[in-house]
Each structure stands twice: as structure tokens, then as C-alpha cells.
CSV table of C-alpha atoms in Angstrom, one decimal:
chain,number,residue,atom,x,y,z
A,5,MET,CA,-60.9,107.4,-80.5
A,6,TYR,CA,-61.1,105.2,-83.5
A,7,MET,CA,-63.2,102.2,-82.9
A,8,ASP,CA,-61.2,100.3,-85.4
A,9,LEU,CA,-57.6,101.1,-86.1
A,10,VAL,CA,-55.6,98.7,-88.2
A,11,VAL,CA,-52.1,98.7,-89.6
A,12,LEU,CA,-51.6,97.3,-93.1
A,13,ARG,CA,-47.9,96.4,-93.7
A,14,LEU,CA,-46.9,96.3,-97.4
A,15,GLY,CA,-43.8,95.2,-99.2
A,16,HIS,CA,-42.5,92.8,-96.5
A,17,ARG,CA,-39.8,90.6,-97.7
A,18,PRO,CA,-39.6,87.5,-95.4
A,19,GLU,CA,-35.8,87.4,-95.1
A,20,ARG,CA,-34.8,91.0,-95.1
A,21,ASP,CA,-37.7,92.6,-93.2
A,22,LYS,CA,-38.3,90.1,-90.5
A,23,ARG,CA,-37.2,92.3,-87.6
A,24,VAL,CA,-38.5,95.6,-89.0
A,25,THR,CA,-41.9,94.2,-89.6
A,26,THR,CA,-42.0,92.6,-86.1
A,27,HIS,CA,-41.2,96.1,-84.7
A,28,VAL,CA,-44.0,97.6,-86.8
A,29,GLY,CA,-46.4,95.1,-85.3
A,30,LEU,CA,-45.2,95.6,-81.7
A,31,VAL,CA,-45.4,99.4,-82.1
A,32,GLY,CA,-49.0,99.0,-83.4
A,33,ARG,CA,-49.9,96.8,-80.4
A,34,ALA,CA,-48.1,99.0,-77.8
A,35,LEU,CA,-49.5,102.3,-79.1
A,36,GLY,CA,-53.2,101.5,-79.6
A,37,ALA,CA,-53.9,99.8,-82.9
A,38,LYS,CA,-56.2,96.8,-82.9
A,39,GLY,CA,-54.2,94.6,-85.3
A,40,MET,CA,-51.9,94.3,-88.3
A,41,LEU,CA,-52.6,92.9,-91.7
A,42,LEU,CA,-49.4,91.6,-93.4
A,43,ALA,CA,-49.4,91.5,-97.2
A,44,SER,CA,-47.0,88.5,-97.2
A,45,ASP,CA,-46.9,85.0,-95.7
A,46,ASP,CA,-44.7,85.1,-92.7
A,47,ARG,CA,-45.9,83.0,-89.8
A,48,GLY,CA,-42.8,83.6,-87.7
A,49,ILE,CA,-43.8,87.3,-87.3
A,50,GLU,CA,-47.4,86.3,-86.4
A,51,ARG,CA,-46.0,83.9,-83.8
A,52,SER,CA,-43.6,86.3,-82.2
A,53,ILE,CA,-46.2,89.1,-81.9
A,54,LYS,CA,-48.7,86.6,-80.5
A,55,GLU,CA,-46.2,85.5,-77.9
A,56,VAL,CA,-45.8,89.2,-76.8
A,57,THR,CA,-49.5,89.6,-76.6
A,58,LYS,CA,-49.9,86.5,-74.5
A,59,GLN,CA,-47.5,87.8,-71.9
A,60,TRP,CA,-48.2,91.5,-72.0
A,61,GLY,CA,-51.9,91.4,-72.6
A,62,GLY,CA,-54.5,93.0,-74.9
A,63,ASN,CA,-56.1,91.5,-78.0
A,64,PHE,CA,-53.9,92.6,-80.8
A,65,PHE,CA,-54.3,90.4,-83.9
A,66,VAL,CA,-52.0,89.6,-86.8
A,67,LYS,CA,-53.3,88.4,-90.1
A,68,THR,CA,-50.7,87.3,-92.6
A,69,GLY,CA,-50.9,86.6,-96.3
A,70,VAL,CA,-53.6,89.1,-97.1
A,71,ASN,CA,-54.3,90.5,-100.5
A,72,TRP,CA,-53.7,94.2,-99.9
A,73,ARG,CA,-55.7,95.4,-102.9
A,74,GLU,CA,-58.8,93.6,-101.7
A,75,GLU,CA,-58.3,94.6,-98.1
A,76,LEU,CA,-58.1,98.3,-99.1
A,77,LYS,CA,-61.0,98.1,-101.4
A,78,ARG,CA,-63.3,96.3,-98.9
A,79,TRP,CA,-62.2,98.7,-96.1
A,80,LYS,CA,-63.2,101.7,-98.2
A,81,GLN,CA,-66.4,100.1,-99.4
A,82,GLU,CA,-67.4,99.6,-95.8
A,83,GLY,CA,-66.8,103.3,-95.0
A,84,GLY,CA,-63.3,103.1,-93.5
A,85,LYS,CA,-60.7,105.8,-94.0
A,86,VAL,CA,-57.1,105.1,-95.2
A,87,CYS,CA,-54.0,107.0,-94.1
A,88,HIS,CA,-50.7,106.1,-95.9
A,89,LEU,CA,-47.5,107.1,-94.1
A,90,THR,CA,-45.0,108.4,-96.7
A,91,MET,CA,-42.2,111.0,-96.6
A,92,TYR,CA,-43.7,112.5,-99.7
A,93,GLY,CA,-47.0,113.4,-98.1
A,94,GLU,CA,-48.4,116.3,-96.2
A,95,ASN,CA,-46.6,117.1,-92.9
A,96,ILE,CA,-48.3,115.4,-90.0
A,97,LEU,CA,-48.4,118.7,-88.1
A,98,ASP,CA,-50.6,120.1,-90.9
A,99,VAL,CA,-53.1,117.3,-91.2
A,100,ILE,CA,-53.4,115.6,-87.8
A,101,GLY,CA,-56.2,117.9,-86.7
A,102,GLU,CA,-58.3,116.9,-89.6
A,103,ILE,CA,-57.6,113.2,-89.0
A,104,ARG,CA,-58.4,113.5,-85.2
A,105,ALA,CA,-61.7,115.2,-86.1
A,106,GLU,CA,-62.6,112.3,-88.4
A,107,ALA,CA,-61.7,109.9,-85.6
A,108,LYS,CA,-64.3,111.4,-83.3
A,109,LYS,CA,-67.1,110.5,-85.6
A,110,GLU,CA,-69.3,107.5,-84.7
A,111,ASN,CA,-67.9,104.1,-85.8
A,112,ALA,CA,-64.8,105.7,-87.2
A,113,ARG,CA,-62.4,103.2,-88.8
A,114,LEU,CA,-58.9,104.0,-89.9
A,115,MET,CA,-56.4,101.8,-91.7
A,116,ILE,CA,-52.8,103.0,-91.5
A,117,VAL,CA,-50.7,101.8,-94.5
A,118,VAL,CA,-47.0,101.4,-93.9
A,119,GLY,CA,-44.8,100.4,-96.8
A,120,ALA,CA,-41.3,99.2,-97.3
A,121,GLU,CA,-39.1,100.8,-99.9
A,122,LYS,CA,-41.4,101.1,-103.0
A,123,VAL,CA,-45.1,101.6,-102.6
A,124,PRO,CA,-47.3,101.3,-105.7
A,125,TYR,CA,-48.9,104.5,-106.9
A,126,GLU,CA,-52.4,103.2,-106.4
A,127,VAL,CA,-51.8,103.3,-102.6
A,128,PHE,CA,-51.2,107.1,-102.8
A,129,GLU,CA,-54.4,107.3,-104.8
A,130,ALA,CA,-56.5,105.1,-102.6
A,131,ALA,CA,-55.4,106.9,-99.4
A,132,ASP,CA,-57.6,109.6,-97.9
A,133,TRP,CA,-54.4,111.1,-96.5
A,134,ASN,CA,-50.8,110.7,-97.5
A,135,VAL,CA,-49.0,111.8,-94.3
A,136,ALA,CA,-45.3,112.6,-93.9
A,137,VAL,CA,-44.0,112.2,-90.4
A,138,GLY,CA,-41.4,114.8,-91.3
A,139,ASN,CA,-40.3,115.0,-95.0
A,140,GLN,CA,-37.0,113.3,-94.3
A,141,PRO,CA,-36.1,109.6,-94.9
A,142,HIS,CA,-36.0,107.7,-91.6
A,143,SER,CA,-38.1,104.6,-90.6
A,144,GLU,CA,-41.6,103.2,-91.1
A,145,ILE,CA,-41.4,102.0,-87.5
A,146,ALA,CA,-40.7,105.6,-86.2
A,147,ALA,CA,-43.4,107.0,-88.5
A,148,LEU,CA,-46.0,104.6,-87.2
A,149,ALA,CA,-45.1,105.3,-83.6
A,150,LEU,CA,-45.2,109.1,-84.0
A,151,PHE,CA,-48.5,108.9,-86.0
A,152,LEU,CA,-50.2,106.9,-83.3
A,153,ASP,CA,-48.9,109.2,-80.6
A,154,TYR,CA,-50.1,112.3,-82.4
A,155,LEU,CA,-53.4,110.6,-83.1
A,156,HIS,CA,-54.0,109.6,-79.4
A,157,GLU,CA,-52.2,112.7,-78.0
A,158,GLY,CA,-50.0,110.7,-75.7
A,159,ARG,CA,-52.8,108.8,-73.9
A,160,GLU,CA,-51.7,105.5,-75.4
A,161,LEU,CA,-48.4,105.7,-73.5
A,162,LYS,CA,-50.2,104.9,-70.2
A,163,ALA,CA,-52.6,102.4,-71.6
A,164,VAL,CA,-53.3,99.3,-69.4
A,165,PHE,CA,-53.5,96.0,-71.2
A,166,GLU,CA,-56.1,93.5,-70.1
A,167,HIS,CA,-55.3,90.0,-68.9
A,168,ALA,CA,-51.5,90.5,-69.0
A,169,GLU,CA,-49.2,88.0,-67.3
A,170,LEU,CA,-46.4,90.7,-67.0
A,171,HIS,CA,-46.6,94.2,-65.7
A,172,ILE,CA,-43.7,96.6,-65.3
A,173,LEU,CA,-43.5,98.8,-62.2
A,174,PRO,CA,-41.8,101.9,-63.6
A,175,LYS,CA,-38.6,102.7,-61.8
A,176,ARG,CA,-36.0,105.5,-61.7
A,177,ARG,CA,-33.3,102.8,-61.7
A,178,GLY,CA,-33.4,99.0,-62.2
A,179,LYS,CA,-36.1,96.6,-63.3
A,180,GLU,CA,-39.2,95.4,-61.6
A,181,VAL,CA,-41.7,93.1,-63.2
A,182,ILE,CA,-44.9,91.7,-61.6
A,183,VAL,CA,-45.7,88.2,-62.9
A,184,THR,CA,-49.3,87.0,-62.8
A,185,ARG,CA,-49.5,83.5,-64.2
A,186,LYS,CA,-52.8,82.5,-65.7
A,187,GLU,CA,-54.2,79.1,-64.8
B,29,MET,CA,-32.6,123.1,-77.3
B,30,TYR,CA,-29.7,120.8,-76.4
B,31,MET,CA,-26.5,122.2,-77.9
B,32,ASP,CA,-25.2,118.7,-78.0
B,33,LEU,CA,-27.5,115.7,-78.5
B,34,VAL,CA,-25.9,112.4,-79.2
B,35,VAL,CA,-27.3,108.8,-79.6
B,36,LEU,CA,-25.3,105.9,-78.2
B,37,ARG,CA,-26.3,102.6,-79.7
B,38,LEU,CA,-25.4,99.6,-77.6
B,39,GLY,CA,-25.5,95.9,-78.3
B,40,HIS,CA,-25.5,96.0,-82.1
B,41,ARG,CA,-24.8,92.6,-83.7
B,42,PRO,CA,-23.5,93.3,-87.2
B,43,GLU,CA,-25.6,90.6,-89.0
B,44,ARG,CA,-28.8,90.6,-87.0
B,45,ASP,CA,-29.2,94.3,-86.3
B,46,LYS,CA,-28.0,96.0,-89.5
B,47,ARG,CA,-31.3,97.4,-90.5
B,48,VAL,CA,-32.6,98.2,-87.1
B,49,THR,CA,-29.4,100.1,-86.2
B,50,THR,CA,-29.6,101.9,-89.5
B,51,HIS,CA,-33.1,103.0,-88.7
B,52,VAL,CA,-31.9,104.2,-85.2
B,53,GLY,CA,-29.3,106.4,-87.0
B,54,LEU,CA,-31.7,107.7,-89.5
B,55,VAL,CA,-34.3,108.6,-86.9
B,56,GLY,CA,-31.6,110.3,-84.8
B,57,ARG,CA,-30.6,112.4,-87.9
B,58,ALA,CA,-34.2,113.2,-89.0
B,59,LEU,CA,-35.4,114.2,-85.6
B,60,GLY,CA,-32.6,116.5,-84.4
B,61,ALA,CA,-29.7,114.5,-82.9
B,62,LYS,CA,-26.2,115.6,-83.8
B,63,GLY,CA,-24.7,112.1,-84.3
B,64,MET,CA,-24.6,108.5,-83.3
B,65,LEU,CA,-21.9,106.5,-81.5
B,66,LEU,CA,-22.0,102.8,-82.3
B,67,ALA,CA,-20.5,100.4,-79.8
B,68,SER,CA,-19.6,98.0,-82.6
B,69,ASP,CA,-17.5,98.0,-85.8
B,70,ASP,CA,-19.9,98.2,-88.7
B,71,ARG,CA,-18.8,100.4,-91.5
B,72,GLY,CA,-21.7,99.5,-93.7
B,73,ILE,CA,-24.1,101.4,-91.3
B,74,GLU,CA,-21.7,104.4,-91.3
B,75,ARG,CA,-21.7,104.4,-95.1
B,76,SER,CA,-25.4,104.2,-95.6
B,77,ILE,CA,-26.2,106.9,-93.1
B,78,LYS,CA,-23.6,109.2,-94.6
B,79,GLU,CA,-25.1,108.6,-98.0
B,80,VAL,CA,-28.4,109.8,-96.7
B,81,THR,CA,-26.8,112.9,-95.1
B,82,LYS,CA,-25.0,113.7,-98.4
B,83,GLN,CA,-28.3,113.7,-100.3
B,84,TRP,CA,-30.7,115.1,-97.6
B,85,GLY,CA,-28.4,117.5,-95.9
B,86,GLY,CA,-27.3,118.4,-92.4
B,87,ASN,CA,-24.1,117.4,-90.5
B,88,PHE,CA,-25.1,114.1,-88.7
B,89,PHE,CA,-22.1,112.1,-87.7
B,90,VAL,CA,-21.6,108.4,-87.2
B,91,LYS,CA,-18.7,107.0,-85.2
B,92,THR,CA,-18.4,103.3,-85.1
B,93,GLY,CA,-16.3,101.0,-82.9
B,94,VAL,CA,-16.5,103.1,-79.8
B,95,ASN,CA,-15.9,101.8,-76.3
B,96,TRP,CA,-19.2,102.7,-74.7
B,97,ARG,CA,-17.9,102.6,-71.1
B,98,GLU,CA,-15.3,105.2,-71.9
B,99,GLU,CA,-17.7,107.3,-73.9
B,100,LEU,CA,-20.2,107.3,-71.1
B,101,LYS,CA,-17.6,108.1,-68.4
B,102,ARG,CA,-16.0,111.0,-70.4
B,103,TRP,CA,-19.5,112.4,-71.2
B,104,LYS,CA,-20.4,112.5,-67.6
B,105,GLN,CA,-17.0,113.9,-66.5
B,106,GLU,CA,-17.5,116.7,-69.0
B,107,GLY,CA,-20.8,117.6,-67.4
B,108,GLY,CA,-23.1,115.9,-69.9
B,109,LYS,CA,-26.4,114.2,-68.9
B,110,VAL,CA,-27.4,110.6,-69.9
B,111,CYS,CA,-30.8,109.4,-70.6
B,112,HIS,CA,-31.3,105.6,-71.1
B,113,LEU,CA,-34.4,104.5,-73.0
B,114,THR,CA,-35.8,101.3,-71.4
B,115,MET,CA,-39.3,99.9,-70.9
B,116,TYR,CA,-38.4,99.4,-67.2
B,117,GLY,CA,-37.9,103.1,-66.6
B,118,GLU,CA,-40.1,106.0,-65.6
B,119,ASN,CA,-42.9,106.9,-68.0
B,120,ILE,CA,-41.8,109.6,-70.4
B,121,LEU,CA,-45.0,111.5,-69.7
B,122,ASP,CA,-43.8,111.9,-66.0
B,123,VAL,CA,-40.2,112.9,-66.6
B,124,ILE,CA,-40.0,114.8,-69.9
B,125,GLY,CA,-40.7,118.1,-68.2
B,126,GLU,CA,-37.6,117.6,-66.0
B,127,ILE,CA,-35.5,116.7,-69.0
B,128,ARG,CA,-36.7,119.6,-71.1
B,129,ALA,CA,-35.9,122.0,-68.2
B,130,GLU,CA,-32.4,120.6,-68.1
B,131,ALA,CA,-32.1,121.1,-71.9
B,132,LYS,CA,-32.8,124.8,-71.5
B,133,LYS,CA,-29.6,125.3,-69.4
B,134,GLU,CA,-26.6,126.8,-71.1
B,135,ASN,CA,-24.3,124.3,-72.9
B,136,ALA,CA,-26.7,121.5,-72.1
B,137,ARG,CA,-25.5,118.1,-73.4
B,138,LEU,CA,-27.6,115.0,-73.6
B,139,MET,CA,-26.6,111.5,-74.5
B,140,ILE,CA,-29.5,109.1,-75.3
B,141,VAL,CA,-28.6,105.5,-74.8
B,142,VAL,CA,-30.5,103.0,-76.9
B,143,GLY,CA,-29.8,99.3,-76.3
B,144,ALA,CA,-30.7,96.0,-78.1
B,145,GLU,CA,-32.0,93.1,-76.1
B,146,LYS,CA,-29.9,93.0,-72.9
B,147,VAL,CA,-28.4,96.2,-71.5
B,148,PRO,CA,-25.8,95.9,-68.7
B,149,TYR,CA,-26.9,97.0,-65.3
B,150,GLU,CA,-24.2,99.7,-65.1
B,151,VAL,CA,-26.0,101.6,-67.8
B,152,PHE,CA,-29.1,101.9,-65.6
B,153,GLU,CA,-26.9,103.1,-62.9
B,154,ALA,CA,-24.9,105.6,-65.0
B,155,ALA,CA,-28.1,107.2,-66.5
B,156,ASP,CA,-29.5,110.4,-65.0
B,157,TRP,CA,-32.8,109.2,-66.3
B,158,ASN,CA,-34.1,105.7,-67.3
B,159,VAL,CA,-37.1,106.6,-69.4
B,160,ALA,CA,-39.8,104.3,-70.6
B,161,VAL,CA,-41.6,105.3,-73.8
B,162,GLY,CA,-44.6,103.4,-72.5
B,163,ASN,CA,-43.9,100.4,-70.3
B,164,GLN,CA,-44.7,97.9,-73.0
B,165,PRO,CA,-42.2,96.0,-75.2
B,166,HIS,CA,-42.0,97.5,-78.7
B,167,SER,CA,-39.0,99.0,-80.5
B,168,GLU,CA,-35.9,101.0,-79.8
B,169,ILE,CA,-36.5,102.9,-83.0
B,170,ALA,CA,-39.9,103.9,-82.0
B,171,ALA,CA,-38.7,104.8,-78.5
B,172,LEU,CA,-36.0,107.1,-79.8
B,173,ALA,CA,-38.4,108.8,-82.3
B,174,LEU,CA,-41.0,109.5,-79.6
B,175,PHE,CA,-38.4,110.6,-77.1
B,176,LEU,CA,-36.9,113.1,-79.6
B,177,ASP,CA,-40.4,114.3,-80.6
B,178,TYR,CA,-41.4,114.9,-76.9
B,179,LEU,CA,-38.1,116.6,-76.2
B,180,HIS,CA,-38.4,119.0,-79.2
B,181,GLU,CA,-42.2,119.3,-78.9
B,182,GLY,CA,-42.7,118.6,-82.6
B,183,ARG,CA,-40.5,121.3,-83.9
B,184,GLU,CA,-38.1,118.8,-85.4
B,185,LEU,CA,-40.7,117.6,-87.8
B,186,LYS,CA,-40.4,120.7,-89.9
B,187,ALA,CA,-36.6,121.2,-89.5
B,188,VAL,CA,-34.8,122.4,-92.7
B,189,PHE,CA,-31.5,120.6,-93.4
B,190,GLU,CA,-28.6,122.7,-94.7
B,191,HIS,CA,-26.9,122.0,-98.1
B,192,ALA,CA,-29.3,119.2,-99.1
B,193,GLU,CA,-29.3,117.9,-102.7
B,194,LEU,CA,-32.9,116.7,-102.3
B,195,HIS,CA,-36.0,118.4,-100.9
B,196,ILE,CA,-39.5,117.1,-100.8
B,197,LEU,CA,-42.4,119.3,-101.7
B,198,PRO,CA,-45.1,117.9,-99.4
B,199,LYS,CA,-48.2,116.8,-101.4
B,200,ARG,CA,-51.6,115.5,-100.7
B,201,ARG,CA,-51.1,112.9,-103.4
B,202,GLY,CA,-48.0,111.7,-105.4
B,203,LYS,CA,-44.4,112.5,-105.1
B,204,GLU,CA,-42.4,115.7,-105.8
B,205,VAL,CA,-38.7,116.0,-105.1
B,206,ILE,CA,-36.5,119.1,-105.9
B,207,VAL,CA,-33.0,118.1,-106.9
B,208,THR,CA,-30.2,120.6,-106.4
B,209,ARG,CA,-26.9,119.0,-107.5
B,210,LYS,CA,-23.8,120.4,-105.8
B,211,GLU,CA,-20.8,121.2,-108.1
């Protein structure tokens, strides 16, 4: 498993993308990423994801207002790998084996880049892999979710989050939530 | 494979959910559903998904302004099954085998219900399965994508769409699109 698995969200426009970027962050958290870097200043997103983490546990971080060029450059200088999700890339079914093999190395670090509509060409060049989660237009939220699921081979779907206030008891019908208030 | 696989989107609020519901539709189309029923009147969504289908192929339909209670009732009367995606349900890893077995029956029909924030309790009751794509809060877009991928066991990620104007040639770097203009 990647020791360090971070989502870099590009091209977020504060008005238009508020909910989509929030979903990107929540998917990252729920499916095993360590945190999200947001190349835009939007504290509302940071707040709503932190609120979810407070209630549902884990240590997911959100860092807003990052300079994505510098983050990418530093990540690579420190030996991290970069995977850019794009419908133009190689089909995930063809490359996920290679990415999983890389993930098993010691101190493996992976940054997953998720864009909005237009992604600068230098991102395609900087990436170790340009991965298409299907070569059809759909959704960066769906692409991230499927990528994380293929990477972790489903194990993330039963992950237990530490120091959570809320736990769901899975049920065939209805809702059951166990509440553990922290002092 | 389900002969008939339809997404029912509940609780769409035209202003707030425009982009999220569009992503729900595009994910349905890209990952093997036949169409989307939208329990709200929002022609803008219908138009943008139809535009994608015109360019990228296939026969995905969008029907807006449906009465979801009647759609659910008729679907079940006609022998169709209903699967509601909710974080409160049974974990997908525990029930997907049962759903796949059902899908292999002759004339199998499955409706996948995807809600927004609050889903009426009668939906939990009407569903044959309440399925949690992980029991953590994240995104209905991600939940639908993962559900369809588990249902189809990845085959949908290489599906070919009929009479498409645009085709992507998957590439390790860069973008390549083949354009076939219809007369």
C-alpha cells in the first residue's frame, strides 16, 4: 500500500466547482487517500471536509491555495510518482498492474492529479502515468473513486476509521448509526 | 448482463445539483446503464447529456420530470428489481455476488436509485437491496461508478459505443482524438 497517497485537485473555480471538489475530497478520504491539495483558495471546502473527518474519523488533510507547479516539482524531486487521471490516457485496465507493483516498493508515494475541464499540457508531461478510467467523458469524481478502488483492490471499502464519532451498522433496510461523543 | 439497467435520480434541486446530476448521468452512460430517469424538471441536464451521446455514441436516454413513486411501482410490478445506493446499506462487497446472480437471469431488469441528501424511507422499503459502497459519506457519483464497475466486473471500461463521432486513441502522453463526422 502507498505510504503516502495524495490527491492534487487542479482547475477548481470557487463558485462553479464547490460541490464537485467537495465530492473529490470526500471520495479521497473515504477510499484511502491521505489528503487533498487544492490549487485554489476555497476555505469552505476545507471546512466541510474537516467537519466530515471530525465526525467520521481518520486523519484526512486538506491544504488549499497551493501552487501546483511547485507541489508537483517538489513531489518528484523527493522521489514521488505522479498519476494524472484523464480520459485521453492509457486504459486503467492496462496500467493498474504496473502502478500496483510500484506501490509495493518501500516508501512508495503517489500523487493523483484530478483536473477540471482543461488541464495544462505540462501535467501530461510531468505525470509518470496518464490514466483513463475508461476513454469516455464522465466525471473526475468517478474516475478518482474507480482508480482508488482498483489500486486497493476493494480493501478500502471496509476500512475502519480511527477516533470516529459516528459509525454505521450496515443494514438490509433502514438506518442505524452508533454515536460515540468525544469528551 | 442486465438487459435493462436504468438509473433513477432522486432529490435533484435544479440550481444546486446541476453539475452533480449531470455527472450522475454521464457516469451512467459511460459505465453501461441504458438511461436515467430524473425526478425533477431540468431540461438543461437532458440537453447536455444528449450532446455528449451525440458526439461519443451509444443510445443513453434521459427522461426528466418523472414521478418517482409511479416509476418505482411500475418497475416492480413488471418484475424489475431495485437497488438503492445508500451509505446505510449492506456493504457492496457482501451483496454484489447476489446481485450479479440475479443479473444473469433471463430478461433481468435493474433500477439503481441514487438520492441526494435525504431519501424518503419508502425508498429503503421498496428496494430489493440497499447497498453501501463503503459505509462512509462520500458521493453519489462515486457510489454509482463503483456499483456499475462491480456489477460489470470492469468490462464496461473498454466498451465500444456505436455511431460515435469521437473516439479517443489511448496514449501514454498527450491527446489523440479521431473525428468521424456523420453526414
